XYZ file of C-alpha atoms in Angstrom:
689
model
C 51.587 38.850 73.959
C 54.502 40.331 72.112
C 56.817 38.949 74.728
C 55.584 35.500 74.342
C 56.132 35.698 70.641
C 59.632 37.122 71.328
C 60.410 33.943 73.038
C 59.513 31.997 69.981
C 61.535 34.131 67.821
C 64.719 33.596 70.082
C 64.749 29.959 69.274
C 65.414 30.911 65.614
C 67.675 33.997 66.129
C 70.526 32.281 64.453
C 68.109 31.948 61.262
C 66.400 35.202 61.058
C 67.332 38.829 60.566
C 66.559 41.184 63.477
C 63.628 43.451 62.795
C 63.312 46.835 64.385
C 61.469 49.653 62.770
C 59.850 52.802 63.759
C 57.302 53.744 61.136
C 53.777 53.456 61.189
C 51.128 50.570 60.910
C 49.873 47.202 61.423
C 49.081 44.907 58.650
C 48.043 41.531 57.267
C 50.205 39.189 55.887
C 50.420 36.403 53.163
C 50.635 32.813 53.717
C 52.526 30.656 51.511
C 51.074 27.307 51.147
C 48.713 27.286 48.563
C 46.457 25.171 46.235
C 44.178 25.962 43.570
C 40.902 24.148 42.306
C 40.595 20.772 40.946
C 41.219 20.568 37.158
C 41.102 23.766 34.946
C 38.055 22.224 33.213
C 36.288 21.648 36.550
C 36.709 25.435 37.336
C 34.902 26.387 34.147
C 32.121 23.645 34.373
C 31.277 24.186 38.237
C 27.898 25.392 38.387
C 28.444 27.123 42.246
C 30.164 30.513 41.912
C 32.577 31.749 44.387
C 34.037 28.112 45.310
C 37.420 26.964 45.244
C 38.546 23.295 45.558
C 41.880 22.808 47.539
C 44.134 19.918 46.564
C 45.989 18.661 49.412
C 48.782 16.920 47.073
C 49.787 20.418 45.636
C 50.686 21.730 49.496
C 54.123 20.038 49.030
C 54.914 22.247 45.955
C 54.582 25.647 47.659
C 56.995 27.499 50.248
C 55.686 27.479 53.875
C 56.824 29.077 56.957
C 59.361 26.674 58.960
C 58.653 24.009 56.273
C 55.341 23.143 57.593
C 52.441 22.580 54.945
C 49.450 24.263 55.817
C 45.991 23.989 54.234
C 44.741 27.300 56.021
C 47.572 29.447 54.842
C 47.102 27.755 51.405
C 43.824 29.506 51.264
C 45.433 32.902 51.759
C 46.871 32.908 48.103
C 43.568 32.519 46.426
C 41.729 35.628 45.178
C 39.160 37.290 47.628
C 40.927 35.605 50.457
C 43.673 37.433 52.896
C 45.630 36.503 55.767
C 44.877 38.614 59.015
C 48.594 39.520 59.828
C 52.112 38.259 59.631
C 52.116 34.312 59.955
C 48.688 34.409 61.252
C 46.463 31.268 60.766
C 43.232 33.594 60.479
C 41.922 34.363 57.121
C 39.360 36.793 55.877
C 37.038 36.292 52.795
C 35.348 39.038 50.785
C 35.484 41.575 53.546
C 34.701 39.128 56.339
C 36.718 38.743 59.542
C 38.088 35.361 60.488
C 35.262 34.775 63.016
C 32.739 34.848 60.093
C 34.234 31.781 58.628
C 32.846 28.590 59.691
C 35.559 25.643 59.417
C 34.076 22.116 59.510
C 36.411 19.068 59.866
C 34.335 16.053 58.680
C 31.387 18.141 59.647
C 32.475 19.052 62.987
C 33.033 22.821 63.709
C 36.611 23.874 64.540
C 37.607 27.313 66.065
C 40.801 29.082 65.955
C 42.365 26.810 63.369
C 46.062 27.844 64.224
C 48.806 26.717 66.501
C 51.252 29.129 68.481
C 48.702 32.087 67.383
C 48.519 30.968 63.695
C 52.499 30.303 63.148
C 51.120 26.511 62.399
C 47.877 25.264 61.142
C 45.693 23.092 63.326
C 45.584 20.559 60.455
C 48.080 18.001 59.566
C 48.259 17.640 55.977
C 48.938 13.972 56.109
C 45.418 13.500 57.380
C 43.625 15.717 54.969
C 41.948 14.561 51.720
C 40.405 17.662 50.289
C 38.701 20.843 51.075
C 36.140 23.160 49.586
C 36.077 27.046 50.357
C 32.623 28.731 49.678
C 33.134 32.359 49.500
C 29.770 33.273 50.902
C 27.737 31.554 48.229
C 27.226 28.112 49.699
C 24.714 25.376 48.855
C 21.618 24.881 50.936
C 22.925 22.106 53.310
C 25.592 24.426 54.827
C 24.988 27.057 57.120
C 26.783 29.104 60.089
C 29.274 31.328 58.509
C 28.432 34.615 56.982
C 31.777 35.053 55.378
C 32.516 31.786 53.981
C 32.284 27.778 54.756
C 35.587 25.816 54.615
C 34.593 22.274 54.365
C 37.504 19.771 55.102
C 37.496 15.896 54.673
C 40.119 13.594 56.354
C 41.285 10.786 54.114
C 40.260 7.074 54.456
C 42.930 4.600 55.226
C 43.936 2.271 52.471
C 41.956 -0.925 52.551
C 44.673 -3.136 51.127
C 48.261 -2.190 52.296
C 50.065 -0.468 55.127
C 51.764 3.044 54.767
C 53.838 4.744 57.191
C 55.580 8.038 57.088
C 57.608 10.402 59.232
C 58.678 14.078 59.162
C 61.455 15.738 60.964
C 61.425 19.712 60.717
C 62.892 22.682 62.392
C 60.438 22.886 65.081
C 58.086 20.005 64.953
C 57.914 16.471 63.994
C 55.008 14.243 62.847
C 54.034 10.547 61.919
C 51.357 8.911 60.107
C 50.270 5.353 59.437
C 47.151 3.807 57.545
C 46.202 0.432 56.302
C 43.685 -2.096 56.813
C 41.909 -3.305 59.959
C 40.195 -6.398 58.177
C 41.373 -6.624 54.640
C 39.194 -5.086 52.179
C 36.408 -4.482 54.845
C 37.944 -1.742 57.153
C 40.807 0.476 57.441
C 42.400 2.913 59.611
C 44.454 6.129 59.247
C 46.425 7.897 62.060
C 48.256 11.158 61.904
C 50.056 12.845 64.751
C 52.327 16.056 65.295
C 54.081 17.696 68.103
C 56.427 20.719 68.399
C 59.453 20.547 70.425
C 59.990 24.110 70.955
C 59.742 23.398 74.659
C 62.958 21.259 74.651
C 64.759 24.232 73.097
C 63.442 26.340 75.904
C 64.576 23.693 78.419
C 68.225 24.127 77.066
C 68.383 27.823 77.743
C 69.018 29.318 80.961
C 66.742 32.367 80.614
C 63.598 30.698 79.201
C 63.793 27.201 80.618
C 60.756 27.954 83.127
C 58.640 29.144 80.117
C 56.217 26.634 78.087
C 55.689 26.561 74.247
C 54.348 23.798 72.619
C 51.392 22.224 70.726
C 50.290 18.818 69.396
C 47.427 17.552 67.247
C 46.255 13.882 66.348
C 43.748 12.524 63.678
C 42.205 9.354 63.726
C 39.709 7.840 61.206
C 38.159 4.534 60.749
C 36.147 3.006 57.778
C 33.844 0.050 57.992
C 32.080 -1.625 55.188
C 28.981 -2.829 56.942
C 27.454 -4.283 53.761
C 27.438 -3.637 50.098
C 25.131 -0.665 50.618
C 26.300 0.718 54.078
C 29.472 2.451 55.164
C 30.357 3.761 58.623
C 33.165 6.230 59.059
C 34.308 7.286 62.505
C 36.776 9.781 62.679
C 38.436 12.045 65.923
C 40.316 15.028 66.130
C 42.319 16.629 68.969
C 44.568 19.624 69.007
C 46.057 21.681 71.752
C 48.141 24.652 72.626
C 50.237 25.485 75.648
C 52.011 28.867 76.180
C 53.286 30.083 79.642
C 55.503 32.982 80.629
C 57.075 31.903 83.975
C 54.933 32.820 86.858
C 53.312 35.859 85.136
C 50.925 34.076 82.290
C 49.727 30.677 81.393
C 47.504 30.035 78.198
C 45.787 26.889 76.845
C 43.332 26.232 74.048
C 42.271 23.578 71.916
C 39.804 21.713 69.725
C 38.114 18.228 70.314
C 35.910 16.655 67.741
C 34.348 13.355 66.981
C 32.201 12.467 63.934
C 30.140 9.152 62.961
C 28.774 9.130 59.573
C 26.782 6.513 58.247
C 26.179 6.316 54.446
C 23.579 4.088 53.099
C 23.108 3.665 49.174
C 19.449 2.508 48.186
C 20.423 2.488 44.554
C 22.777 4.397 42.182
C 20.212 7.227 42.139
C 19.638 7.392 45.978
C 21.841 7.565 49.014
C 21.313 8.981 52.594
C 23.927 10.157 55.033
C 23.141 10.166 58.763
C 25.858 12.020 61.122
C 26.542 12.272 64.782
C 29.024 15.301 65.500
C 30.510 16.569 68.506
C 33.013 19.409 68.743
C 34.458 21.269 71.859
C 36.597 24.483 71.719
C 38.101 25.616 75.260
C 40.411 28.275 76.310
C 41.876 28.870 79.617
C 44.142 31.833 80.379
C 45.704 32.950 83.871
C 47.639 36.066 84.661
C 49.270 36.978 87.881
C 49.649 40.840 87.873
C 50.548 42.753 91.070
C 49.922 39.770 93.159
C 46.272 39.491 91.753
C 45.581 36.333 90.020
C 43.015 36.456 87.150
C 41.750 33.413 85.278
C 39.381 33.446 82.387
C 37.862 30.202 81.049
C 35.426 29.613 77.919
C 34.265 27.285 75.708
C 31.969 26.471 72.905
C 30.373 22.885 72.650
C 28.232 21.608 69.814
C 26.215 18.183 69.718
C 24.444 17.736 66.273
C 22.539 15.096 64.626
C 22.262 15.652 60.946
C 20.458 13.572 58.310
C 20.246 14.294 54.467
C 19.160 12.469 51.213
C 20.371 12.613 47.645
C 18.307 11.854 44.577
C 19.526 11.782 41.100
C 16.627 11.549 38.830
C 17.019 12.702 35.135
C 18.234 16.463 34.906
C 17.833 16.824 38.675
C 19.955 16.151 41.614
C 18.023 16.667 44.737
C 19.380 17.160 48.186
C 17.297 17.622 51.279
C 17.804 16.955 55.150
C 17.576 18.668 58.381
C 19.805 18.889 61.599
C 19.633 19.896 65.123
C 22.296 21.249 67.577
C 22.549 21.603 71.272
C 24.638 24.557 72.005
C 26.853 25.470 74.947
C 28.791 28.672 75.186
C 30.706 30.086 78.134
C 31.799 33.564 77.040
C 33.915 34.230 80.468
C 34.488 32.588 83.684
C 36.715 34.727 85.816
C 38.372 34.143 89.334
C 39.832 37.322 90.550
C 41.237 36.181 93.793
C 38.088 35.003 95.791
C 35.767 36.719 93.346
C 33.974 34.194 91.042
C 32.023 35.297 87.981
C 30.797 33.671 84.791
C 28.240 33.985 81.919
C 27.100 30.699 80.294
C 24.325 30.485 77.739
C 22.635 27.426 76.307
C 20.681 27.013 72.820
C 19.109 24.856 70.510
C 19.662 25.527 66.842
C 18.186 23.783 63.816
C 17.995 23.807 60.050
C 15.663 22.164 57.327
C 16.985 22.596 53.776
C 16.316 21.602 50.056
C 18.673 22.080 47.074
C 18.252 20.900 43.434
C 20.951 20.942 40.811
C 19.145 21.163 37.468
C 20.248 20.961 33.863
C 17.673 23.175 32.344
C 19.256 22.412 28.796
C 22.590 22.007 27.137
C 23.590 25.665 27.975
C 21.929 26.466 31.422
C 22.468 24.844 34.769
C 20.995 25.759 38.111
C 21.837 25.139 41.425
C 18.999 26.489 43.733
C 17.488 25.799 47.387
C 16.556 27.302 50.587
C 17.669 26.795 54.117
C 15.371 27.424 57.123
C 17.534 28.611 59.913
C 16.111 28.377 63.513
C 17.574 29.431 66.930
C 16.247 29.227 70.392
C 17.875 30.828 73.447
C 17.376 28.673 76.369
C 17.041 29.571 80.183
C 19.301 28.650 83.002
C 21.412 31.867 82.715
C 20.423 35.390 83.471
C 19.393 37.415 80.403
C 19.438 41.295 80.417
C 17.668 44.505 79.131
C 20.321 47.192 78.314
C 19.863 51.019 77.664
C 21.805 53.139 75.198
C 24.645 53.615 77.603
C 25.140 49.820 78.341
C 23.709 49.867 81.680
C 21.365 46.803 82.690
C 17.979 48.130 83.098
C 16.354 44.628 83.961
C 17.425 40.984 84.452
C 15.297 37.898 84.145
C 16.296 34.239 84.560
C 14.100 31.490 83.152
C 14.364 27.816 84.418
C 16.902 25.687 82.446
C 15.357 24.342 79.294
C 12.875 27.102 79.126
C 12.910 29.163 75.620
C 13.809 32.731 76.130
C 13.739 34.003 72.645
C 13.368 32.271 69.186
C 14.568 33.490 65.790
C 13.484 31.802 62.029
C 14.830 32.999 58.910
C 14.645 31.698 55.546
C 17.841 31.668 53.500
C 17.498 31.354 49.932
C 20.351 30.300 47.858
C 20.954 30.323 43.926
C 23.665 29.906 41.414
C 23.414 29.739 37.739
C 25.927 28.875 34.963
C 25.319 29.977 31.390
C 27.645 27.984 29.046
C 28.592 30.253 26.050
C 30.765 27.442 24.229
C 33.311 24.930 25.469
C 35.571 27.733 26.412
C 33.455 30.482 27.946
C 30.954 30.217 30.732
C 29.220 33.085 33.093
C 27.995 32.598 36.386
C 25.546 34.208 38.643
C 24.627 33.908 42.118
C 22.894 34.905 45.374
C 23.023 33.681 48.860
C 21.648 34.435 52.474
C 23.553 33.108 55.186
C 23.215 33.503 59.091
C 25.748 33.028 62.039
C 24.678 32.594 65.789
C 28.318 32.496 67.201
C 29.926 35.976 67.260
C 33.632 36.421 68.234
C 34.519 39.907 69.680
C 37.837 40.932 69.294
C 39.688 44.124 70.186
C 42.525 43.434 67.867
C 42.948 43.629 64.248
C 43.582 39.739 64.361
C 41.645 36.829 66.188
C 43.219 35.114 69.126
C 42.209 31.953 71.055
C 41.023 34.086 73.974
C 38.797 36.368 72.256
C 35.503 36.710 73.964
C 32.521 35.068 72.158
C 28.909 35.506 72.516
C 25.786 33.819 71.039
C 22.575 35.037 69.657
C 20.301 36.124 72.583
C 17.346 38.225 73.517
C 19.519 41.378 72.625
C 22.164 39.833 70.190
C 20.410 39.119 66.947
C 21.788 36.397 64.541
C 24.118 38.157 62.009
C 23.049 37.887 58.394
C 24.592 38.391 54.976
C 23.101 38.897 51.663
C 25.640 38.425 48.674
C 25.358 38.623 45.127
C 28.050 37.953 42.540
C 28.644 37.466 38.846
C 31.596 35.970 36.964
C 33.132 34.991 33.649
C 35.227 32.021 33.178
C 37.392 31.186 30.249
C 39.728 28.233 29.205
C 42.116 27.814 26.497
C 41.275 24.996 23.819
C 43.872 22.588 25.317
C 43.398 23.747 28.798
C 46.868 25.014 29.130
C 45.471 28.485 30.402
C 42.438 29.648 32.340
C 41.123 32.924 33.305
C 38.380 34.274 35.543
C 36.792 37.457 36.757
C 34.221 37.818 39.761
C 32.455 40.758 41.124
C 30.453 40.596 44.359
C 28.610 42.824 46.722
C 27.655 41.853 50.183
C 25.168 43.581 52.728
C 25.475 42.354 56.381
C 23.126 43.002 59.371
C 23.627 42.793 63.024
C 27.513 43.341 62.764
C 28.630 44.007 66.660
C 31.781 45.823 67.797
C 33.017 47.190 70.968
C 31.860 50.572 72.208
C 34.583 53.268 72.105
C 36.446 53.033 75.147
C 35.410 49.551 76.067
C 37.623 46.323 76.142
C 36.989 42.409 76.347
C 37.514 42.325 79.968
C 35.464 45.346 81.098
C 32.230 43.855 82.179
C 31.264 39.997 82.653
C 27.946 40.891 80.670
C 29.390 40.949 77.235
C 26.051 42.654 75.835
C 27.101 45.572 77.682
C 29.998 46.175 75.830
C 28.559 45.740 72.408
C 27.013 48.002 69.795
C 25.141 46.472 66.825
C 24.814 47.947 63.032
C 25.517 47.149 59.685
C 28.304 46.413 57.032
C 29.076 46.004 53.412
C 31.698 44.711 51.252
C 32.133 44.804 47.444
C 35.009 43.982 45.132
C 36.539 42.515 42.166
C 38.531 39.227 41.865
C 40.763 38.474 38.845
C 42.827 35.286 38.102
C 44.856 33.775 35.420
C 46.329 30.238 35.782
C 49.009 28.239 33.937
C 48.101 24.530 34.132
C 50.323 22.508 32.086
C 54.038 22.011 31.305
C 57.132 22.240 33.658
C 56.162 25.656 34.926
C 52.669 25.883 36.456
C 51.056 28.607 38.742
C 48.741 31.639 38.906
C 48.650 35.340 39.098
C 45.564 36.902 41.093
C 44.416 40.423 41.844
C 41.434 41.350 44.470
C 40.346 44.971 44.555
C 37.935 45.285 47.580
C 36.280 47.463 50.199
C 34.732 46.702 53.356
C 32.907 49.126 55.654
C 30.708 49.079 59.076
C 28.186 51.627 60.053
C 27.125 51.166 63.949
C 25.142 53.994 65.952
C 27.626 55.174 68.742
C 30.910 54.424 66.774
C 32.178 57.142 64.518
C 29.576 59.457 65.040
C 27.085 56.891 63.383
C 28.865 57.449 59.962
C 30.188 54.599 57.846
C 33.799 53.548 58.659
C 36.498 51.613 57.166
C 36.598 48.065 58.664
C 39.808 46.870 60.306
C 40.031 44.178 57.661
C 39.552 46.426 54.778
C 42.537 46.144 52.269
C 42.187 47.817 48.856
C 44.459 45.977 46.707
C 45.898 42.319 46.894
C 48.135 40.666 44.336
C 49.493 37.394 44.528
C 51.913 35.378 42.110
C 52.504 31.665 42.516
C 55.217 29.790 40.532
C 55.884 26.084 40.453
C 58.803 24.566 38.228
C 60.023 20.995 37.724
C 63.265 21.342 36.152
C 64.086 17.306 36.730
C 62.050 14.541 37.754
C 63.416 14.532 41.358
C 63.434 18.301 41.794
C 60.335 20.636 42.278
C 60.958 24.374 42.737
C 58.362 27.036 44.070
C 58.077 30.850 44.668
C 55.200 32.820 46.078
C 55.199 36.651 46.102
C 52.378 38.671 47.625
C 51.506 42.513 48.066
C 48.592 43.892 50.136
C 47.677 47.444 50.786
C 48.188 48.423 54.493
C 45.702 47.381 56.977
C 43.214 49.967 58.379
C 44.119 51.248 61.989
C 42.763 53.839 64.450
C 45.667 56.283 65.256
C 45.497 59.098 67.982
C 44.280 62.407 66.505
C 45.134 64.432 69.695
C 46.451 64.012 72.951
C 46.503 65.678 76.487
C 48.450 65.122 79.907
C 46.985 64.865 83.186
C 49.241 64.675 86.218
C 52.024 63.382 83.991
C 50.084 60.821 82.553
C 49.305 61.020 78.609
C 45.845 60.196 77.209
C 45.257 59.867 73.625
C 42.236 61.058 71.812
C 40.667 59.127 68.832
C 38.491 60.938 66.511
C 37.883 58.483 63.630
C 37.784 54.815 63.822
C 40.192 53.093 61.346
C 41.034 56.114 59.679
C 44.528 55.566 58.868
C 46.673 52.889 56.916
C 49.529 50.610 57.747
C 52.476 50.527 55.292
C 51.930 48.173 52.626
C 52.919 44.634 53.036
C 54.724 42.356 50.483
C 57.010 39.214 50.601
C 58.752 36.782 48.559
C 59.152 33.059 49.597
C 61.059 30.209 47.841
C 61.043 26.581 48.280
C 63.003 23.489 46.601
C 61.959 19.915 47.200
C 64.130 16.823 46.244
C 62.417 13.426 45.993
C 64.142 10.040 45.889
C 62.293 6.473 45.916
C 64.390 3.534 46.702
C 62.579 0.226 46.759
C 59.501 0.887 48.726
C 60.857 3.798 50.634
C 60.524 7.310 49.455
C 62.841 10.066 50.785
C 61.884 13.820 50.570
C 64.022 16.569 51.469
C 62.418 20.068 51.544
C 64.285 23.534 51.658
C 62.685 26.867 51.879
C 63.379 30.628 52.490
C 60.597 32.656 53.860
C 60.879 36.411 53.421
C 63.568 36.020 50.943
C 64.549 39.753 50.377
C 64.076 40.273 54.079
C 61.352 42.621 54.061
C 60.384 44.018 57.829
C 56.557 44.036 57.559
C 54.589 45.667 60.406
C 53.050 43.424 62.770
C 51.939 45.757 65.474
C 51.877 49.458 65.802
C 52.066 51.535 68.908
C 51.762 55.107 69.401
C 54.086 56.744 72.037
C 55.310 60.130 72.916
C 58.650 61.520 71.459
C 59.585 65.191 72.117
C 61.877 65.307 69.111
C 58.904 64.537 66.764
C 57.080 67.854 65.423
C 53.697 66.205 66.573
C 55.094 64.823 70.017
C 54.121 61.211 69.031
C 55.638 58.479 66.989
C 54.116 55.343 65.582
C 56.497 52.299 66.621
C 56.368 49.428 64.344
C 57.100 45.749 65.628
C 57.976 43.207 62.756
C 58.149 39.460 63.452
C 60.393 37.856 60.741
C 63.204 38.714 58.520
C 64.626 36.077 56.433
C 63.561 32.327 57.643
C 65.374 29.181 56.136
C 63.983 25.997 56.792
C 64.461 22.376 56.178
C 62.492 19.247 56.716
C 63.256 15.393 55.946
C 60.261 12.960 55.372
C 60.477 9.202 54.917
C 57.336 7.325 53.636
C 56.903 3.683 53.198
């Protein structure tokens, strides 16, 4: 995998400092494309605690890797949110892993929302309207992620005029078009993007047989069926292809489709009915010692959802139901002529009711409950497994037969107490469940991680979180401040058994052990909202731990995503009408990692002994990014030049850590650090009409 990334780095060798260090560790990274909430006043008045509103327009003002504006990386500068690793598209929320985040695009589930292992976001900002990140405390109508839910909406096309834009950057290009299909009655929006890394590879003699490219495309159409009915149809497709000559080939991507019928009965009552389909696929092939391995997996959702909203007096009532047919293929391996697979099907459902209630002039309540249902279906083998991971019995029910069912009630409540126009207190409690489990042997998520769903052995992961916060805004709204504390308890946390890896067994349940986890912390944020200089400073203090029998002696151990301190500073300055400058700086405590505590040699081969899971720390991570944007409008054309410097003071942050023998070291072992980037300048040019 590192060799594939090295290919990518060679393309920008003339732009980057080469990084080589022998230190210690592996760590997480900052992303630099961020956005805050809506208005400062809304942050104070919002009833829901632990929610961040992302404004897509702000993305253009913040530095980004290779000049790409990235809604996913924008989250990583918000309090309580951390990136997984250098340039990673995965993010971790309040002690959760990236796989515990649910990402919805117009209601459709998207997995591994990053191109080229996370260097670029899956989502094209030209197609997006807004996003809401719920940090574990979510309204009753949302469910499926125990760490967070990120609900993203695409833009509707203009009903009156046509608009076009095109952007050329260092490594990719994108186009967008929108306008009326029928004036004032229907509209379309299209946005497409493709990298041209493969063209650079073709131009080199050494790497011309390698493959490295991605594409994504969004299409949305809106139709006014009547004065009370609106139909929105949206499609998304994103795909990556990475190949290393004849040794390895990897493809993965998402395909989603959503049809949303909105019917308005009156000013106080409307209903939404959605048909949703999503399909995530991954395909990996490896040629090793003349043995060809392939591994194919997919996760497919087909969902029907209906919800209604009533506004009556002091109440805003929301209720609904949904049903999903779920298919998951954890692995399909062809090893020469040997063919193995593990496929599971399931039905999931939910019923919910929620109420936003104004109890009085100073107290508002958002309360509800969600009934979570899961039924594992036959058509595939199910196992009973002993404490050592051996199969003791196998059953195989007919297709469509219900093998195991789970039902859980998930209460949700947030309350806001308004002390005065400047001060408010918020309290919240939420229970969330998750049925898709990603099991990774690395500290960061990958598109070829193995997935499993809830079964007769694997139970739904469930998290209970309580939070309390204080919010203050100055009288004129120029500044606002917030402080939130949270505690989260997680049940049915799964991790690999000691000595096991994702390729060890076809039956993934044999590799896993289940236990519990906990996470708690404090988030502080101060924002400047007005004037030529705006931005924010946030600080997060947090802990994340797991306890699983059979791992670390059954004692609590630091989770791989635990990071004690996280400090972010974001500044945006407009010195003149046509110029916008921005800078971001981030500091993280080093990531927890497992290092060998002893070693022994057998016939000249070194074997390491690991005593404590995640008992060591990588070095601290910090980085400064800068950008400048020049905008000029001539007639109906707008021209935008964007310049950026990623990692301005060339800090070599750890990406991976390897332990190897070194006879010159007192311990006989050294930790070898690999870094991805030094200084990376970028430039892009955009034309809009």
